[in-house]
Amino acid sequence: MWVACLAYALGRAGWVPSAWHGHFTDVWLLPAALPPVLWLHERLGWRRPGPPRTREVLAHLAGWSLLFEVIGPRFVSGVVGDPWDVAAYALGALVGLAWWRLLAAPITFDHLAPLYLWLEYVLAGNLLQRCRLHHITTLPTTGHVLVLGPGRGRFVLRLLRERPGLRVTLVDSSAGMLDRLRRDLQRAGVIDRARLVHADVTEWRPGRDTYDAVVSHFFLDCFDPPRLERVVHMVTGALRPDAPWLIADFTLPQPAWQRWRARAVHGLMYAFFHRIVGIPARRLTDPSPLLEQSGWRLQRRGAFNLGLLQSDVWQREAA
Ligand SMILES: C[S@@+](CC[C@H](N)C(=O)[O-])C[C@H]1O[C@@H](n2cnc3c(N)ncnc32)[C@H](O)[C@@H]1O
């Protein structure tokens, strides 16, 4: 809407070539004016919340065309109806609909799957992978490791290559991520040691498997406190008592200016992942107090990038 308002204002101010001056402003009229009109309707209880729907756009297009190009010219002297104005409104309606459809269909991790590795390289280079791998040697050399939200699997591929005696169960709610990961595991010749589970971890019950370790890298930050509690509870019940839990994630460092920097990065991250991808968390929740309540104790911690990221090893108290 703001882009349309700006374009409309530029057109009104005469900042576009005079040949298509009038039609330019007409194109942006509907995308700029419809959202506030519908917002008012929403406040008055005349419509359900949500982006403009196709029938609303078409109804307003018809209504405004009739009002400005047929009725107005009849009753207001000096105003002339122009079919090209209607064509310009219709073009605006199409532009608006394309944009509002895009907003109505949220982006998911499935959509991100093909771009995920590229996005990571471009935004963070090798930083996240260094953080994931920091404590890899604390994992057992044989047995069964549970990996939560493996995503595109940079960590898992490395783990299976380095530890031929390990099997993994990979649980992810994105079919797109899992499909691509399955293909990469096949290519690497390690698929026979991997079980891929398509499930929401907060609903998933691990059955009677008892895992020798768990890995959740850049995953716990997806959850709000109630869901995080469910995940910690599920994991605690699924592991052998001496099993380590490796967690690489974003964090808030102590020193003031590093904290402000981290807050700014988290703000951008959650603006994208909460508002656009729809993860439940609105902000970062430190899982440490929950882990401690469930009997976990921090064994090792590595900090990266001025405390923006950390890589932890946790183990249960009895162990
Ligand atoms: C931010 S990505 C991190 C992926 C990977 N661990 C990494 O280090 O890059 C989060 C992953 O968790 C998955 N995920 C998010 N919420 C989930 C849930 N409730 N249950 C299972 N997987 C989930 C997403 O599909 C995605 O693959």
Coordinates of C-alpha atoms and ligand atoms in Angstrom, one line a residue:
M1 CA 0.0 0.0 0.0
W2 CA 2.8 2.4 0.9
V3 CA 4.5 1.8 -2.4
A4 CA 1.2 2.5 -4.2
C5 CA 0.7 5.7 -2.1
L6 CA 4.2 6.9 -2.9
A7 CA 3.7 6.2 -6.7
Y8 CA 0.3 8.0 -6.5
A9 CA 1.8 11.0 -4.7
L10 CA 4.7 11.2 -7.3
G11 CA 2.1 11.1 -10.1
R12 CA 0.1 13.8 -8.4
A13 CA 3.2 16.0 -7.9
G14 CA 3.9 15.7 -11.6
W15 CA 7.1 13.7 -11.3
V16 CA 6.2 11.4 -14.2
P17 CA 6.2 12.3 -17.9
S18 CA 3.2 14.5 -18.7
A19 CA 2.1 12.2 -21.6
W20 CA 0.9 9.5 -19.1
H21 CA 0.6 11.7 -16.1
G22 CA -3.2 11.2 -15.5
H23 CA -3.2 7.4 -16.3
F24 CA -0.2 6.9 -14.0
T25 CA -2.0 8.2 -10.9
D26 CA -5.2 6.2 -11.9
V27 CA -3.1 2.9 -11.9
W28 CA -2.1 3.5 -8.3
L29 CA -5.5 4.7 -7.1
L30 CA -6.9 1.3 -6.2
P31 CA -3.8 -0.3 -4.6
A32 CA -3.3 2.9 -2.5
A33 CA -6.9 3.6 -1.5
L34 CA -8.4 0.1 -1.1
P35 CA -6.5 -1.1 2.0
P36 CA -7.5 1.9 4.2
V37 CA -11.1 1.6 2.9
L38 CA -11.2 -2.1 3.8
W39 CA -9.5 -1.4 7.1
L40 CA -12.4 0.9 8.0
H41 CA -14.8 -1.8 6.9
E42 CA -13.0 -4.2 9.2
R43 CA -13.3 -1.8 12.1
L44 CA -17.0 -1.4 11.5
G45 CA -17.4 -5.2 11.5
W46 CA -18.4 -5.3 7.8
R47 CA -15.6 -7.7 6.7
R48 CA -13.3 -10.4 8.2
P49 CA -9.7 -9.4 8.6
G50 CA -7.2 -10.4 5.9
P51 CA -5.8 -9.0 2.6
P52 CA -8.2 -7.7 0.0
R53 CA -10.2 -10.6 -1.6
T54 CA -10.7 -10.9 -5.4
R55 CA -14.4 -10.1 -5.2
E56 CA -13.8 -7.0 -3.1
V57 CA -11.2 -5.7 -5.6
L58 CA -13.6 -6.3 -8.5
A59 CA -16.5 -4.7 -6.7
H60 CA -14.5 -1.6 -5.9
L61 CA -13.1 -1.5 -9.4
A62 CA -16.7 -1.6 -10.8
G63 CA -18.0 0.9 -8.3
W64 CA -15.2 3.5 -8.7
S65 CA -15.3 3.2 -12.5
L66 CA -19.0 3.9 -12.4
L67 CA -18.7 6.7 -9.9
F68 CA -15.7 8.6 -11.5
E69 CA -16.2 7.8 -15.2
V70 CA -20.0 7.6 -15.6
I71 CA -21.9 9.3 -12.7
G72 CA -19.4 12.0 -11.9
P73 CA -19.1 13.4 -15.5
R74 CA -23.0 13.6 -15.6
F75 CA -23.3 15.8 -12.5
V76 CA -20.0 17.6 -12.2
S77 CA -19.2 20.2 -14.8
G78 CA -15.8 20.0 -16.4
V79 CA -15.3 16.3 -15.5
V80 CA -15.1 14.0 -18.6
G81 CA -15.5 10.2 -18.6
D82 CA -12.5 8.3 -20.1
P83 CA -12.5 4.6 -20.9
W84 CA -8.6 4.7 -20.6
D85 CA -9.0 5.7 -17.0
V86 CA -11.1 2.5 -16.4
A87 CA -8.3 0.5 -18.1
A88 CA -5.8 2.2 -15.7
Y89 CA -7.9 1.3 -12.7
A90 CA -8.1 -2.3 -13.9
L91 CA -4.3 -2.5 -14.3
G92 CA -4.0 -1.2 -10.8
A93 CA -6.5 -3.8 -9.6
L94 CA -4.4 -6.5 -11.3
V95 CA -1.1 -5.3 -9.7
G96 CA -2.9 -5.1 -6.3
L97 CA -4.3 -8.6 -6.6
A98 CA -1.0 -10.1 -7.6
W99 CA 0.7 -8.5 -4.6
W100 CA -2.2 -9.3 -2.1
R101 CA -2.2 -13.0 -3.3
L102 CA 1.5 -13.2 -2.6
L103 CA 0.8 -11.9 0.9
A104 CA -2.2 -14.2 1.4
A105 CA 0.0 -17.3 0.6
P106 CA 2.6 -17.4 3.4
I107 CA 6.1 -18.5 2.5
T108 CA 7.0 -21.7 4.3
F109 CA 10.3 -23.7 4.9
D110 CA 9.2 -25.7 1.8
H111 CA 9.5 -22.6 -0.3
L112 CA 12.9 -21.8 1.3
A113 CA 14.3 -25.3 0.9
P114 CA 15.8 -24.7 -2.7
L115 CA 17.3 -21.4 -1.6
Y116 CA 18.3 -22.2 1.9
L117 CA 22.0 -23.1 1.4
W118 CA 22.5 -20.1 -0.9
L119 CA 20.9 -17.8 1.6
E120 CA 23.1 -19.1 4.4
Y121 CA 26.3 -18.7 2.3
V122 CA 25.3 -15.2 1.2
L123 CA 24.2 -14.0 4.7
A124 CA 26.6 -15.8 7.0
G125 CA 29.3 -17.5 4.9
N126 CA 30.7 -20.5 6.9
L127 CA 29.8 -19.0 10.3
L128 CA 26.8 -21.1 11.1
Q129 CA 28.5 -24.3 10.0
R130 CA 31.5 -23.6 12.2
C131 CA 29.1 -23.1 15.1
R132 CA 27.3 -26.4 14.3
L133 CA 30.5 -28.4 14.1
H134 CA 32.1 -26.9 17.2
H135 CA 31.3 -29.8 19.5
I136 CA 30.9 -32.6 16.9
T137 CA 33.6 -34.6 18.5
T138 CA 31.6 -35.0 21.7
L139 CA 29.0 -37.2 19.9
P140 CA 29.4 -40.9 20.2
T141 CA 31.1 -42.9 17.4
T142 CA 28.4 -45.6 17.4
G143 CA 24.7 -45.7 18.2
H144 CA 21.7 -43.7 17.3
V145 CA 21.5 -39.9 17.1
L146 CA 18.2 -37.9 17.0
V147 CA 18.5 -34.7 14.9
L148 CA 15.6 -32.2 15.2
G149 CA 14.9 -29.9 12.3
P150 CA 17.9 -30.9 10.2
G151 CA 16.9 -28.5 7.4
R152 CA 19.2 -28.9 4.4
G153 CA 21.4 -31.1 6.4
R154 CA 24.9 -29.6 6.3
F155 CA 25.6 -30.9 9.8
V156 CA 24.0 -34.4 9.2
L157 CA 26.0 -35.0 6.0
R158 CA 29.2 -34.2 7.8
L159 CA 28.3 -36.3 10.8
L160 CA 27.4 -39.4 8.8
R161 CA 30.6 -39.1 6.7
E162 CA 32.8 -38.7 9.8
R163 CA 31.1 -41.4 11.9
P164 CA 30.5 -44.5 9.9
G165 CA 29.2 -46.3 13.0
L166 CA 26.3 -43.9 13.6
R167 CA 22.7 -44.0 12.6
V168 CA 20.4 -40.9 12.6
T169 CA 16.7 -40.2 12.9
L170 CA 15.9 -36.8 11.3
V171 CA 12.7 -35.1 12.2
D172 CA 11.5 -32.1 10.2
S173 CA 8.1 -30.6 9.5
S174 CA 9.1 -29.5 6.0
A175 CA 8.6 -32.0 3.2
G176 CA 10.6 -29.8 0.9
M177 CA 13.7 -29.8 3.2
L178 CA 13.4 -33.6 3.7
D179 CA 13.1 -34.3 0.0
R180 CA 16.3 -32.4 -0.8
L181 CA 18.1 -33.9 2.2
R182 CA 17.1 -37.4 1.1
R183 CA 18.6 -36.8 -2.3
D184 CA 21.8 -35.4 -0.8
L185 CA 22.1 -38.4 1.6
Q186 CA 21.6 -40.8 -1.4
R187 CA 24.3 -39.0 -3.4
A188 CA 26.7 -39.2 -0.4
G189 CA 26.0 -43.0 -0.1
V190 CA 24.8 -42.7 3.6
I191 CA 21.0 -42.9 3.2
D192 CA 20.9 -46.5 4.6
R193 CA 21.9 -45.0 8.0
A194 CA 19.3 -42.4 8.1
R195 CA 15.6 -42.5 9.0
L196 CA 13.7 -39.4 7.8
V197 CA 10.5 -38.5 9.7
H198 CA 8.1 -35.9 8.4
A199 CA 6.5 -34.5 11.5
D200 CA 6.0 -31.5 13.8
V201 CA 8.4 -32.1 16.7
T202 CA 5.9 -30.6 19.2
E203 CA 3.4 -33.4 18.3
W204 CA 5.9 -36.2 17.5
R205 CA 6.2 -39.1 19.9
P206 CA 9.5 -40.9 19.5
G207 CA 8.0 -44.4 20.4
R208 CA 10.3 -46.7 22.2
D209 CA 13.5 -45.5 20.6
T210 CA 16.2 -44.6 23.0
Y211 CA 18.7 -42.3 21.5
D212 CA 22.4 -41.9 22.3
A213 CA 22.5 -38.2 21.6
V214 CA 20.4 -35.4 20.3
V215 CA 21.3 -32.5 18.0
S216 CA 19.1 -29.4 17.5
H217 CA 21.0 -26.7 15.6
F218 CA 19.3 -23.4 14.8
F219 CA 16.0 -25.1 15.7
L220 CA 14.9 -24.2 19.3
D221 CA 14.8 -20.6 18.3
C222 CA 11.7 -21.4 16.2
F223 CA 9.6 -22.0 19.3
D224 CA 7.7 -19.9 21.9
P225 CA 8.1 -20.9 25.6
P226 CA 5.1 -23.4 25.7
R227 CA 6.2 -25.3 22.6
L228 CA 9.9 -25.1 23.7
E229 CA 8.8 -26.8 27.0
R230 CA 7.1 -29.6 25.0
V231 CA 10.2 -30.2 22.9
V232 CA 12.5 -30.3 26.0
H233 CA 10.1 -32.7 27.7
M234 CA 9.9 -35.0 24.6
V235 CA 13.7 -35.0 24.1
T236 CA 14.4 -35.7 27.8
G237 CA 12.1 -38.8 27.7
A238 CA 13.7 -40.1 24.5
L239 CA 17.4 -40.2 25.5
R240 CA 19.6 -42.5 27.5
P241 CA 20.5 -40.8 30.8
D242 CA 24.1 -40.1 29.8
A243 CA 23.3 -38.8 26.3
P244 CA 24.6 -35.4 25.3
W245 CA 22.4 -32.7 23.7
L246 CA 24.2 -30.4 21.2
I247 CA 22.6 -27.0 20.6
A248 CA 23.9 -24.4 18.3
D249 CA 21.8 -21.2 18.2
F250 CA 21.5 -17.5 18.3
T251 CA 21.8 -15.8 21.7
L252 CA 21.9 -12.5 23.6
P253 CA 25.5 -11.7 24.8
Q254 CA 26.0 -9.8 28.0
P255 CA 28.1 -6.7 27.0
A256 CA 25.8 -3.8 26.3
W257 CA 26.8 -2.9 22.7
Q258 CA 27.1 -6.5 21.6
R259 CA 23.6 -7.0 23.1
W260 CA 22.2 -4.2 21.1
R261 CA 23.8 -5.5 17.9
A262 CA 22.4 -9.0 18.6
R263 CA 18.9 -7.5 19.3
A264 CA 19.0 -5.7 15.9
V265 CA 19.9 -9.0 14.2
H266 CA 17.2 -10.9 16.0
G267 CA 14.7 -8.2 15.2
L268 CA 15.4 -8.6 11.4
M269 CA 15.4 -12.4 11.7
Y270 CA 12.1 -12.7 13.6
A271 CA 10.5 -10.1 11.4
F272 CA 11.1 -12.5 8.5
F273 CA 10.7 -15.9 10.2
H274 CA 7.7 -15.0 12.4
R275 CA 5.8 -12.7 10.1
I276 CA 6.6 -14.2 6.8
V277 CA 7.5 -17.9 7.3
G278 CA 5.1 -18.1 10.3
I279 CA 7.3 -19.8 13.0
P280 CA 5.5 -19.6 16.3
A281 CA 8.3 -17.6 18.1
R282 CA 8.1 -13.8 18.0
R283 CA 11.4 -13.4 19.8
L284 CA 14.3 -15.5 21.0
T285 CA 13.7 -17.6 24.2
D286 CA 16.8 -18.7 26.1
P287 CA 16.2 -22.5 26.5
S288 CA 18.8 -22.7 29.4
P289 CA 16.3 -22.3 32.4
L290 CA 14.0 -24.9 30.9
L291 CA 16.8 -27.3 30.3
E292 CA 18.1 -26.8 33.9
Q293 CA 14.6 -27.4 35.3
S294 CA 14.5 -30.7 33.4
G295 CA 17.8 -31.8 34.9
W296 CA 20.2 -30.8 32.1
R297 CA 23.5 -29.2 33.0
L298 CA 25.7 -27.1 30.6
Q299 CA 29.0 -28.9 30.0
R300 CA 30.7 -26.7 27.4
R301 CA 29.9 -23.5 25.6
G302 CA 31.6 -21.8 22.6
A303 CA 30.7 -18.3 21.5
F304 CA 30.9 -17.0 17.9
N305 CA 30.7 -13.6 16.2
L306 CA 30.9 -11.4 19.3
G307 CA 28.4 -13.6 21.2
L308 CA 25.7 -13.5 18.5
L309 CA 25.8 -17.3 18.3
Q310 CA 26.7 -20.1 20.7
S311 CA 27.4 -23.8 20.6
D312 CA 26.5 -25.8 23.7
V313 CA 26.8 -29.3 25.0
W314 CA 24.3 -30.3 27.7
Q315 CA 24.1 -33.5 29.7
R316 CA 21.7 -34.7 32.4
E317 CA 22.8 -34.3 36.0
A318 CA 22.9 -37.9 36.9
A319 CA 25.4 -38.6 34.1
Ligands
LIG1 C1 16.1 -22.5 10.8 S1 16.0 -24.1 10.1 C2 17.5 -24.8 10.7 C3 17.9 -26.0 9.9 C4 19.2 -26.7 10.3 N1 19.1 -27.3 11.6 C5 20.3 -25.8 10.2 O1 21.2 -25.8 11.1 O2 20.4 -25.0 9.2 C6 14.7 -24.8 11.0 C7 14.3 -26.2 10.5 O3 13.4 -26.7 11.5 C8 12.3 -27.2 10.8 N2 11.1 -27.0 11.7 C9 10.6 -25.8 12.2 N3 9.6 -26.0 13.0 C10 9.5 -27.4 13.2 C11 8.7 -28.2 13.9 N4 7.7 -27.7 14.7 N5 8.8 -29.6 13.8 C12 9.8 -30.1 13.0 N6 10.6 -29.3 12.3 C13 10.5 -28.0 12.3 C14 12.1 -26.4 9.5 O4 11.4 -27.0 8.5 C15 13.6 -26.2 9.2 O5 14.1 -27.2 8.4

